[in-house]
Amino acid sequence: MINLLRDLNLSARIGVVIVVVFLLAVTFGPMLLPYSAVEISGSVWEPPSATHWLGTDNVGRDLLARILTGGRMTVLVSFFATCGAFAIGCPLGIAAAITGGWFDLIVTRSVDALMAFPGLILALIVLSAIGTSIPSLLMMMAVLSSTIVFRLTRAVASDVAAMEYIEVARLRGETMRWFLFKEVLPNVAPTLFTEFGLRFVFAAILISSLSFLGLGIQPPYPDLGGMVKENALAITFGRSAPILPALALALLAIGVNLIVDGLLKRNANLDLHK
Amino acid sequence: MESAGLSGLILKRLASGLVTLFIVSLMVFAGTEILPGDVAHAILGQQATPDSVQAIRDELGLDRPAILRYLEWLYNFVQGDLGVSLISGREITDLIDTRLRNSFFLASVAAVIAIPFAVGLGLVAALYEDRLADKSITIMTLVFVSLPDFLLGYLLLLVGAVTLGWFPALSRISSSMSFIEQLQAVALPCLTLVLVVSAHTMRLTRAAVLSVMNQAYIEMAELKGAGRRRIILRHALPNALSPVLNIVMLTLAYLIVGVVVVEAVFNYSGMGQLMIDAVSKRDMPLVQACGLIFASVYVLLNLSADILSILTNPRRRRPK
């Protein structure tokens, strides 16, 4: 891990700092603050002050407490949705690459059909039918995101399967377990790891956009996109209340993207050295 | 295959585009029917009485098999009859009419600005690779790609409408306004869309042009002493044209999705707002109509990207 950090360029290190600080803040921040995310502790849309560092929201709740709690919700939902996408996409991708034939054809064509849609539009159509409970949101996001994971895993797995070292290991008579964990996984891990970052950002922005449109996470649960919607009117009074939660989301996305960009460059350099 | 030639290839691509459209329509229809219970129950929620459920079932014709309803819906859609809204009881064609035009107006103004701007900057970044111009453009695009659409929208709203007061905060356009007035009304949502879309387009253009500039034939042209101008115009441009055209189409397709969020930020009365409204009220016929329109435009853009790429890139005409 330390070695990996040393390999990264400056902007990726900045990304690591942003993400770590963000995660620490949303994990421990709400416990350290004097206000909870639901308690009314001031008047409506107070400007930032010593008592409310970022001001208050549309009903007088502390904005900082809500951003931290909402940020936690956004991170958790995006993380689980992305895990779901990998849990669906990876096994299908590897299976399709190894078995080929009809199975491969059917799965690939279904994924093509799903990708013929713009993601947000498909999400809206499905949500109109299954409703906006958190489990249905998670399921919808996982399926949407799994299409890209499937394509990537399938491509990488068929590349790796054709490599000479796999042939060598096969001739040595290694077990399937060795194959997967010692030969295939270390070689696909960097690609999958960077993809996880990209999918995570996609999920965070998708769920926030849906919440912003009123079709994502529903009150009373706070989340970053929903907070932008709640405070939207403040903008006409020149207050920054809807901008702050959106900035928090942007910060998280920029942090992850910086890391991903650094990792991609590092991987590309490794390829050159060969 | 070889005898079929160019027109044959394009016809084949058109046919597969039609098949995609058909599948997409099937998915739009199926997507709104996948819930375990019954649409009528879902729409009524707590207020469901046996009578009211039956009334909605009759109205939507839910007692007939889904496949029949699908075929009928598709047939009517192709004829231009989009059905009747469940909530307002009005013809969907009437509801969509001006909104579709509004969205189209917003998206096309954004496209006219965004495409030359983004492709130009992408070119600059690629031609001055690793120099200051490139590095600053690359960092800027990385930041902009990460910004959610609504953040850009509200920032522009705060600066352009509230602080400076140059533009209206509510973007309303009507047919009684002159073209210039309409342009001023959509300036902020339009600028938001341009910024959202440009970052992606720039990154893609830079990558596409760089991959052409790193080819062996460009090095060969340099070695034989061709001037920079000649290399770019005669050797690089024809090869970069196909990927860049593809990127332009992708940009247009991305605009379609961007429109949904940006319309909500600026309260702009367009297709996006209509669809969101329909989804939150569970107005199924309206959701289906909006969904199919959005998806068809998207599919058609992808289709034209492919056909343009066949036309501009002779390599793609070879049978694989």
mmCIF file of N, CA and C in Angstrom, chain A residues 6 8 38 50 68 114 161 176:
data_model
loop_
_atom_site.group_PDB
_atom_site.id
_atom_site.type_symbol
_atom_site.label_atom_id
_atom_site.label_comp_id
_atom_site.label_asym_id
_atom_site.label_seq_id
_atom_site.Cartn_x
_atom_site.Cartn_y
_atom_site.Cartn_z
ATOM 1 N N ARG A 6 3.733 5.678 -3.155
ATOM 2 C CA ARG A 6 4.964 6.295 -3.634
ATOM 3 C C ARG A 6 4.970 6.368 -5.162
ATOM 4 N N LEU A 8 2.425 6.900 -7.049
ATOM 5 C CA LEU A 8 1.419 7.791 -7.620
ATOM 6 C C LEU A 8 1.961 9.195 -7.839
ATOM 7 N N VAL A 38 -31.269 15.962 12.245
ATOM 8 C CA VAL A 38 -32.722 16.151 12.167
ATOM 9 C C VAL A 38 -33.233 17.221 13.120
ATOM 10 N N ALA A 50 -20.478 31.276 13.929
ATOM 11 C CA ALA A 50 -19.689 30.469 14.857
ATOM 12 C C ALA A 50 -20.487 29.266 15.357
ATOM 13 N N LEU A 68 -22.732 16.082 6.432
ATOM 14 C CA LEU A 68 -21.938 14.918 6.842
ATOM 15 C C LEU A 68 -22.801 13.657 6.880
ATOM 16 N N LEU A 114 -29.378 -3.170 -22.958
ATOM 17 C CA LEU A 114 -29.442 -2.261 -21.808
ATOM 18 C C LEU A 114 -28.657 -0.989 -22.078
ATOM 19 N N ALA A 161 -6.853 -14.996 -20.415
ATOM 20 C CA ALA A 161 -6.934 -16.438 -20.663
ATOM 21 C C ALA A 161 -6.011 -16.858 -21.810
ATOM 22 N N MET A 176 -7.297 -24.921 -10.088
ATOM 23 C CA MET A 176 -8.147 -23.799 -10.484
ATOM 24 C C MET A 176 -7.981 -22.636 -9.512
#
